[in-house]
Coordinates of C-alpha atoms and ligand atoms in Angstrom, one line a residue:
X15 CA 6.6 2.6 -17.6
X16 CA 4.9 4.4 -14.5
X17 CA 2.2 6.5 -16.0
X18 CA 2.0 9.5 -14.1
X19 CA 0.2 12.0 -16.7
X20 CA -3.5 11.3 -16.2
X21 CA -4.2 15.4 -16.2
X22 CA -3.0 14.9 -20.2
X23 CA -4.8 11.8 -20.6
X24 CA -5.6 8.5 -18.7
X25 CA -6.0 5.6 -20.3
X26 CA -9.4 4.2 -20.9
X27 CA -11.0 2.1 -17.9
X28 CA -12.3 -1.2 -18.4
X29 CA -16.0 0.3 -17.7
X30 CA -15.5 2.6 -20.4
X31 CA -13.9 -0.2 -22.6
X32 CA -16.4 -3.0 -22.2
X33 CA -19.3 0.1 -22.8
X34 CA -17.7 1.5 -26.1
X35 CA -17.0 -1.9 -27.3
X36 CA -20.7 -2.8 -26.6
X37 CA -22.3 0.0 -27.7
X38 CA -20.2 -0.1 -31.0
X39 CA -21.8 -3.4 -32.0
X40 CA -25.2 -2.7 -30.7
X41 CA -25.5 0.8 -32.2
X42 CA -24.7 1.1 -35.3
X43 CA -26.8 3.1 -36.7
X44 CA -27.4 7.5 -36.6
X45 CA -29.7 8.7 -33.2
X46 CA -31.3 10.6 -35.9
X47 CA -32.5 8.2 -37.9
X48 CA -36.3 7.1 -37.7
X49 CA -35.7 3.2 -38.1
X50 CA -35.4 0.9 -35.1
X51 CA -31.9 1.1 -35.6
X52 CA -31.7 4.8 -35.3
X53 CA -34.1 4.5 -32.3
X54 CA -32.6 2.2 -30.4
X55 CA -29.1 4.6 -30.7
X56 CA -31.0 7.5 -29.6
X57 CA -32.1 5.7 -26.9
X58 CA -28.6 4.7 -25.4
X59 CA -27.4 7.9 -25.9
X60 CA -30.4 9.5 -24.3
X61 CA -29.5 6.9 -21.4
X62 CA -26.2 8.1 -21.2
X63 CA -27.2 11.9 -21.1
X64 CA -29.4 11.0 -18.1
X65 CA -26.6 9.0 -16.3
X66 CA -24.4 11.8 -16.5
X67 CA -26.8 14.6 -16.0
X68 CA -27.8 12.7 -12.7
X69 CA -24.7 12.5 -11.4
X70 CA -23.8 16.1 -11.8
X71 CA -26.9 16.9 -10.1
X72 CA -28.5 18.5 -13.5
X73 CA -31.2 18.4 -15.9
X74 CA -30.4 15.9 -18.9
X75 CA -31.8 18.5 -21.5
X76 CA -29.2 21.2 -19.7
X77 CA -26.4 18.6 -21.3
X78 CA -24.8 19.0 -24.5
X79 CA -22.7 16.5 -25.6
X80 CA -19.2 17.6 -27.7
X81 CA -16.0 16.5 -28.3
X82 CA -14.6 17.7 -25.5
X83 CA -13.6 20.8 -23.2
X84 CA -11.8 22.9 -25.9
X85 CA -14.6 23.0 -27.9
X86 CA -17.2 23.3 -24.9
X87 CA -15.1 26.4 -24.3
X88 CA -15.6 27.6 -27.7
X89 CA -19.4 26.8 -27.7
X90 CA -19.6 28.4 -24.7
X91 CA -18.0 32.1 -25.3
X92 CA -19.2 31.7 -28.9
X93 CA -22.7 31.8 -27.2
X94 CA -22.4 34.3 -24.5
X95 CA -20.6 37.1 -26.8
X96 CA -23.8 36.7 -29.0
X97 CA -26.3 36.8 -26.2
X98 CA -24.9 39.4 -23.5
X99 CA -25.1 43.1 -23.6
X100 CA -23.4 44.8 -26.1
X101 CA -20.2 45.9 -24.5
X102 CA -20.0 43.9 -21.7
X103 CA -16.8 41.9 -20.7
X104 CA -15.8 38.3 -20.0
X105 CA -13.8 38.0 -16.7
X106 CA -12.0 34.6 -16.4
X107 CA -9.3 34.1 -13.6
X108 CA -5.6 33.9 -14.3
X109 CA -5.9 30.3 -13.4
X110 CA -7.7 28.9 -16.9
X111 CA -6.9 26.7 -19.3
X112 CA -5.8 27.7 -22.6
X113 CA -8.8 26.7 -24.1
X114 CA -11.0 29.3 -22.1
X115 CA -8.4 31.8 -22.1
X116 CA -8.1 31.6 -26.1
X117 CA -11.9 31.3 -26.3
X118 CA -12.6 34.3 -24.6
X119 CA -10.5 36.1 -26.2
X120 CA -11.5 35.1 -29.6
X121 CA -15.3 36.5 -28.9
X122 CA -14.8 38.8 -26.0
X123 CA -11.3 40.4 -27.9
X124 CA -10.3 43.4 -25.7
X125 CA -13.2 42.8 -23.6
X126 CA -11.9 40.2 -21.4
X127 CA -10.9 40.7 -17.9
X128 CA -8.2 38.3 -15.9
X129 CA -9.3 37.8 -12.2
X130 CA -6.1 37.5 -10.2
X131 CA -4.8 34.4 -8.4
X132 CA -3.8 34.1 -4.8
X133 CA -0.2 32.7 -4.6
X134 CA -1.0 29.7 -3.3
X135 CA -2.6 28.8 -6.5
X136 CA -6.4 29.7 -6.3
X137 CA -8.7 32.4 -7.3
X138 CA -8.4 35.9 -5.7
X139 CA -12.0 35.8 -4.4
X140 CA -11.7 39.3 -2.1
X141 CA -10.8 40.7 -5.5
X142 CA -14.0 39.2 -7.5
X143 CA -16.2 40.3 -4.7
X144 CA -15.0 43.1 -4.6
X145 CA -15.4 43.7 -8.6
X146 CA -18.5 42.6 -8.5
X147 CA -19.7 44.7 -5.9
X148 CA -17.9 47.6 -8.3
X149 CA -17.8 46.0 -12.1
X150 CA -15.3 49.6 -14.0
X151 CA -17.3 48.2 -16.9
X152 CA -20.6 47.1 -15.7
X153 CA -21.1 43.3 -14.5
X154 CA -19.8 41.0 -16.7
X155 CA -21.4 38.6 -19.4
X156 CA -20.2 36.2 -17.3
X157 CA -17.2 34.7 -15.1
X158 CA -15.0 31.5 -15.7
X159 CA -13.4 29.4 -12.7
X160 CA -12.3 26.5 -13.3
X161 CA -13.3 23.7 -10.3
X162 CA -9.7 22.2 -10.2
X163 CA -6.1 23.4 -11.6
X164 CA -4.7 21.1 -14.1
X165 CA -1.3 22.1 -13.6
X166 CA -1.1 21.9 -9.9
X167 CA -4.0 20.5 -8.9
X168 CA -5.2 23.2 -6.5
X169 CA -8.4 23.2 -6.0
X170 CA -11.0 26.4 -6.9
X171 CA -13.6 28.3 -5.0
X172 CA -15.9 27.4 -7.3
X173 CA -18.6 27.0 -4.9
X174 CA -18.1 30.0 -3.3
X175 CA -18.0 32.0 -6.9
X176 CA -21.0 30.7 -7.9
X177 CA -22.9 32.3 -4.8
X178 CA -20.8 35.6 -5.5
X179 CA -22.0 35.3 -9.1
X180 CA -25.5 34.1 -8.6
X181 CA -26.0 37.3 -6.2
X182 CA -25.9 39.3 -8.8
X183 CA -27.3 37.3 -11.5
X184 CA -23.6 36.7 -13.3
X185 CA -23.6 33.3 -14.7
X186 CA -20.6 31.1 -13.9
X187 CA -18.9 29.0 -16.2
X188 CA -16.5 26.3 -14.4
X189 CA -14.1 23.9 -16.2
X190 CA -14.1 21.1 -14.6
X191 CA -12.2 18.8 -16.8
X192 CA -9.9 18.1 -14.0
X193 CA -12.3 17.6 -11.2
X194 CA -14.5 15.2 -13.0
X195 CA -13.6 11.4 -12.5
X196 CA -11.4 12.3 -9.6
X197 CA -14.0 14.1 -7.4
X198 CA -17.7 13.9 -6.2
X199 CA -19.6 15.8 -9.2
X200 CA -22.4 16.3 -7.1
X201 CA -23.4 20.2 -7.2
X202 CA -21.6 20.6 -10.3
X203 CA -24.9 21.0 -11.8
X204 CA -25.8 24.4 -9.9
X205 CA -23.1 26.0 -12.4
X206 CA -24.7 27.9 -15.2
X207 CA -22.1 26.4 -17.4
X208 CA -20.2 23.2 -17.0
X209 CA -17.2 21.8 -19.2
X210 CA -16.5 18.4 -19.0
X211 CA -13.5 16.2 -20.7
X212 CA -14.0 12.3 -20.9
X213 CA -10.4 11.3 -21.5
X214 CA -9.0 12.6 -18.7
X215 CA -10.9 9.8 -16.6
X216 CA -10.8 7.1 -18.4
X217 CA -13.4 7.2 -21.2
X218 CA -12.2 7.8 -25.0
X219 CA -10.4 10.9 -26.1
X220 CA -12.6 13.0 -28.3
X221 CA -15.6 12.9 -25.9
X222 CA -16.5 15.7 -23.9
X223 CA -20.1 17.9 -22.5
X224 CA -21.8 21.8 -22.1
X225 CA -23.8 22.1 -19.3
X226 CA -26.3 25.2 -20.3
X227 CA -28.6 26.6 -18.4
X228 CA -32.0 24.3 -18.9
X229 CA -34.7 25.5 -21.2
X230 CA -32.6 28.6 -21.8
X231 CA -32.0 29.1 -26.1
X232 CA -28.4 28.6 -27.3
X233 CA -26.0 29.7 -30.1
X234 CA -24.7 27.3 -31.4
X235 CA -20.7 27.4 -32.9
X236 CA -21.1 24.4 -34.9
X237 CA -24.0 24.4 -37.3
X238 CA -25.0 22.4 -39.6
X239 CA -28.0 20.0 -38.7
X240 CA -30.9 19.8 -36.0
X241 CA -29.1 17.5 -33.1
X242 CA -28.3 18.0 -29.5
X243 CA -31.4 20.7 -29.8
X244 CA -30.1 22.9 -32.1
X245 CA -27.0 23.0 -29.8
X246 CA -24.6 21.7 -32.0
X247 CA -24.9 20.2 -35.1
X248 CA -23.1 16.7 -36.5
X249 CA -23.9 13.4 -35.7
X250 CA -23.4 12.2 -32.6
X251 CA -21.1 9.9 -30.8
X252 CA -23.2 7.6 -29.4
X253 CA -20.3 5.0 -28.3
X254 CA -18.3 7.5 -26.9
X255 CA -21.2 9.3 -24.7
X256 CA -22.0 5.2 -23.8
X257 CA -18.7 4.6 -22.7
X258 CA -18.1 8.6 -21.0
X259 CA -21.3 7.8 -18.9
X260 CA -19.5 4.4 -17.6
X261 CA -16.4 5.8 -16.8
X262 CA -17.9 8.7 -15.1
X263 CA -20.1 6.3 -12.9
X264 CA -17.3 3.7 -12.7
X265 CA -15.1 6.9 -11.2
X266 CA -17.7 8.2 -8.6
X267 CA -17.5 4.5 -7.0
X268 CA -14.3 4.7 -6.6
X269 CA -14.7 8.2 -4.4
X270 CA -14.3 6.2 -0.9
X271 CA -10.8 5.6 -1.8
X272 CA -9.6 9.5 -1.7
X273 CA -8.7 10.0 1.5
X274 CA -6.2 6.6 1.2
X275 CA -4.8 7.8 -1.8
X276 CA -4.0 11.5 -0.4
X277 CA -2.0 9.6 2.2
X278 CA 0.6 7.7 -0.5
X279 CA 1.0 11.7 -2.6
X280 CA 1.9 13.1 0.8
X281 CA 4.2 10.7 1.8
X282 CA 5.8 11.1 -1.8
X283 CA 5.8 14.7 -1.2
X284 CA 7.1 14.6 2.4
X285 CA 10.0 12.7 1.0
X286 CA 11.1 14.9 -1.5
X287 CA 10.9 17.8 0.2
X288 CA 13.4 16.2 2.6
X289 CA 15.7 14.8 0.5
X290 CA 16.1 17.3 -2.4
X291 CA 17.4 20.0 -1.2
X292 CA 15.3 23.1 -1.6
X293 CA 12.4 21.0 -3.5
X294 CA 8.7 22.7 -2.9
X295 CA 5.2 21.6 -3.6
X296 CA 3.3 24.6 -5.2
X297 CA 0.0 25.0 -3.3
X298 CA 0.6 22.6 -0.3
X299 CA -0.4 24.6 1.6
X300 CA -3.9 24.6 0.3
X301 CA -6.4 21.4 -0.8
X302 CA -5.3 20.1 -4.2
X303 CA -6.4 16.8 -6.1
X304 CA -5.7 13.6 -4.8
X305 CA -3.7 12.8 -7.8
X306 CA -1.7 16.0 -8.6
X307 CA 1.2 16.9 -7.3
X308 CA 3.7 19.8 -9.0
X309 CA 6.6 20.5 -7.7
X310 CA 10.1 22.4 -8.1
X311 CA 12.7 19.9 -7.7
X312 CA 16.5 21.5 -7.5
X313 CA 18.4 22.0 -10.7
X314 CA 20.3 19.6 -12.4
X315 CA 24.1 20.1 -13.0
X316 CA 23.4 20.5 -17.1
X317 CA 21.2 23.0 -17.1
X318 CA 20.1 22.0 -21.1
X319 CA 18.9 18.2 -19.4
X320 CA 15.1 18.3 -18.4
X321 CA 14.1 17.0 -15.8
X322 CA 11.1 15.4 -17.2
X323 CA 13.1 13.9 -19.9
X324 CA 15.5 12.5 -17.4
X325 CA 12.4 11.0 -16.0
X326 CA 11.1 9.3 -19.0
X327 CA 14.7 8.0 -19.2
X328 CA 14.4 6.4 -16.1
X329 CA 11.2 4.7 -16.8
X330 CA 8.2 7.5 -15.4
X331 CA 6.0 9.4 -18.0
X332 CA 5.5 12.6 -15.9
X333 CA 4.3 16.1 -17.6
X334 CA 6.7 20.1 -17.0
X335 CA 3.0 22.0 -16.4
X336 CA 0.5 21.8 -19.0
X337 CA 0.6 19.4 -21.7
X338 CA -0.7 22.1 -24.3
X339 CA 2.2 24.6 -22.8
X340 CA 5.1 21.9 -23.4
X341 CA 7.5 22.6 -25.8
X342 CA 7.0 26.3 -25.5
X343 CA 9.7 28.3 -24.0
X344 CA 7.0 30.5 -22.5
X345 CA 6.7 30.3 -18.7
X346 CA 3.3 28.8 -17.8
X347 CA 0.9 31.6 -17.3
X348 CA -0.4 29.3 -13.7
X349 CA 3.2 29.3 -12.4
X350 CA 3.3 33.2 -12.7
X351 CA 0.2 33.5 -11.4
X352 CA 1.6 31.4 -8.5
X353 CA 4.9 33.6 -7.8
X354 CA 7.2 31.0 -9.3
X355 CA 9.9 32.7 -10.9
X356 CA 10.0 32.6 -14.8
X357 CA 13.6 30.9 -14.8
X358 CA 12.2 28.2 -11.7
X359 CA 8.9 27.4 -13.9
X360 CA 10.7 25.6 -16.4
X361 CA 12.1 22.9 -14.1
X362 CA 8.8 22.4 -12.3
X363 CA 7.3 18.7 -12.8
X364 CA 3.9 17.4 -12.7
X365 CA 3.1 14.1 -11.5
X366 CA -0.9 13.3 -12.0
X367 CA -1.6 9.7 -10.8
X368 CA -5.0 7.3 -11.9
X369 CA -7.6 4.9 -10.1
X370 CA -5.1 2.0 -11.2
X371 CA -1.6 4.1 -9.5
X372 CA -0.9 2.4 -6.7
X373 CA 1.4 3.2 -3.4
X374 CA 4.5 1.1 -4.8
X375 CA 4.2 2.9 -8.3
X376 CA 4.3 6.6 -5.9
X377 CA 7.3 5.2 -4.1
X378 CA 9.0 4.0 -7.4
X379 CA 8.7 7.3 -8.6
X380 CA 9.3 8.9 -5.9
X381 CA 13.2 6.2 -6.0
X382 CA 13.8 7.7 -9.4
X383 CA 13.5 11.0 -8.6
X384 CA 15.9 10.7 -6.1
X385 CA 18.1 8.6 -8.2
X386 CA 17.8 11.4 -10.7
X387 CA 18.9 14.2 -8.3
X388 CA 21.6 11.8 -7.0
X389 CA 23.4 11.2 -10.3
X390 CA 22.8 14.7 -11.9
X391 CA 22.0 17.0 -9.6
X392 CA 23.5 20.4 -9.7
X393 CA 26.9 20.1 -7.6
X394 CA 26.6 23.4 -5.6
X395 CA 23.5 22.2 -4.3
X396 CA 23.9 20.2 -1.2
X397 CA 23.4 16.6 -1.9
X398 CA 22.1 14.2 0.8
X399 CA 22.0 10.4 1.0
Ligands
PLP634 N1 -9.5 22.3 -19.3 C1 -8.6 21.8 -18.5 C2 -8.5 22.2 -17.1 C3 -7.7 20.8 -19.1 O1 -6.8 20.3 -18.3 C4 -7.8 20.5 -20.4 C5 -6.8 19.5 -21.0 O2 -5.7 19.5 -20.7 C6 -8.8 21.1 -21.2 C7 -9.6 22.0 -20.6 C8 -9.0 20.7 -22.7 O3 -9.6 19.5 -22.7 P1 -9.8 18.7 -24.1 O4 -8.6 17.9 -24.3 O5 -11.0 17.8 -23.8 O6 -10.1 19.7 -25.2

């Protein structure tokens, strides 16, 4: 099978396999504890705060670790509704994740705001100047971008909507499950707020972080006991922050290899655009992830068979938008952010590659995709050889 659904989950990497495994025998015991045992846990999970802080360019005591982005999102809003002004809102773009969308609007309620998307698939940043410069409701208790689009890839003007945000003295909150593992994380850090997802670069499912501002008090969402600070309670993971730290430094070696791996998605891209008739990328023309690619292949002559099942069938494991929006007859909220048409957004596929993809497996995919269209493609769409 060609795995092609790394922005649902990638399969652990050896790094993060021979650290868990290691860690697992040599740790037994709970970071809390005061025996040697105990200690020596603390320690290598302290170790692995540091690794990871350092690469995101931030403090380690700005790092919470949790079990993953959907509850950093939770911790996150959870904590903001309780500290900011009474009143104020929560403005997230149009581009987020479930999890921050459903987050917000569990502690923000009617409060929340949705920042508009460009059609080519990133922020509307005129617009969040410009509400910034004029807030209807006063600023906000803060704003969420995330760094890169899980279901297309595209990447966000993070950068820039920190500065915006920082001018003002908004904090920023930026998901960057999706940029993690793939991209530098260098500068990360300067976020107030970070969220971060081991398993979708290779280190066990389950694992995630909160970057907080550092030295700056927290409310917690789960309570319960003393760790992480006060930040959340239960006991730690200490295997899984061992083996998230190796995968995340495993991953940022690997960073010399992006500009060879846009290369094989655009020559699978350039392909099907050719030889499907009236096939699109969504956002090419703007800078996505190496790995992504989402596009709207034409329709096929059944209009009950799905692509992506077709696609299974034929020996690729590819993903229709987000994983947490499949099975839903609901039209992915990115894909009408984007323009795409809510009978069109069904049939769009996405195709997230790994470190371990290589060029053949692109061009494989790439064969039964065409094979695909070939055998069941609508017949009033032109077919070519
Ligand atoms: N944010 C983004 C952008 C994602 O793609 C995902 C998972 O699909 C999440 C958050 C949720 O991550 P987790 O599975 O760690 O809760």
């Amino acid at each position: 099978m060609l795995y092609f659904d790394h922005n649902a989950t990638a399969p652990l990497s050896p790094a993060a396999r021979i650290a868990w495994l290691e860690a697992q025998e040599r740790y037994p015991a709970n970071p809390s504890s005061l025996h040697r045992p105990g200690q020596r846990a603390e320690v290598a999970l302290e170790s692995a705060r540091d690794s990871v802080a350092s690469i995101l360019g931030a403090s380690p005591s700005s790092l919470v670790w949790t079990s993953g982005a959907t509850e950093s999102a939770a911790a996150v809003f959870a904590h903001l509704a309780g500290v900011s002004r009474p009143g104020s809102e929560a403005w997230i773009s149009a581009l987020e994740h479930p999890c921050v969308q459903e987050a917000a609007r569990r502690f923000f309620g009617e409060r929340l705001r949705i920042l508009p998307a460009a059609t080519h698939g990133t922020l509307d940043l005129a617009a969040l100047r410009e509400l910034l410069q004029h807030p209807p409701a006063g600023l906000p208790a803060a704003v969420a971008l995330m760094a890169a689009n899980n279901e297309t890839g595209v990447l966000q003007p993070w950068q820039e909507a920190r500065e915006l945000c920082a001018a003002v003295g908004v904090p920023l909150v930026c998901d960057a499950t999706q940029w993690l593992g793939r991209l530098p994380a260098k500068g990360l850090g300067v976020c107030d707020y970070v969220l971060g997802s081991g398993h979708k670069f290779g280190a066990p499912v389950g694992m995630g972080f909160l970057k907080t501002p550092a030295g700056g008090g927290f409310h917690p969402l789960v309570v319960g006991g003393p760790q992480e600070e006060g930040r959340r309670a239960g006991t730690q993971n200490v295997a899984g922050a061992v083996a998230f730290a190796a995968a995340l430094a495993e991953a940022e070696g690997m960073h010399g290899q992006i500009s060879g791996r846009l290369g094989w998605r655009r020559s699978f891209e350039e392909r099907l655009v050719l030889e499907l008739p009236g096939a699109s990328v969504l956002g090419a023309e703007t800078e996505r992830l190496w790995n992504t690619v989402a596009f709207l292949p034409p329709p096929l002559a059944d209009c009950r068979q799905r692509w992506v099942v077709r696609l299974d069938a034929g020996g690729v494991a590819a993903s229709s938008g987000s994983a947490c929006a499949s099975g839903k007859e609901k039209p992915s909220h990115v894909l009408a952010a984007m323009g795409v048409a809510a009978a069109d957004s069904d049939r769009v596929l996405r195709l997230s590659s790994g470190w371990g993809t290589t060029e053949s497996d692109w061009e494989r995919a790439g064969a039964v995709i065409r094979g695909i269209y070939q055998r069941f493609g609508a017949p009033n769409a032109p077919k070519r050889a």
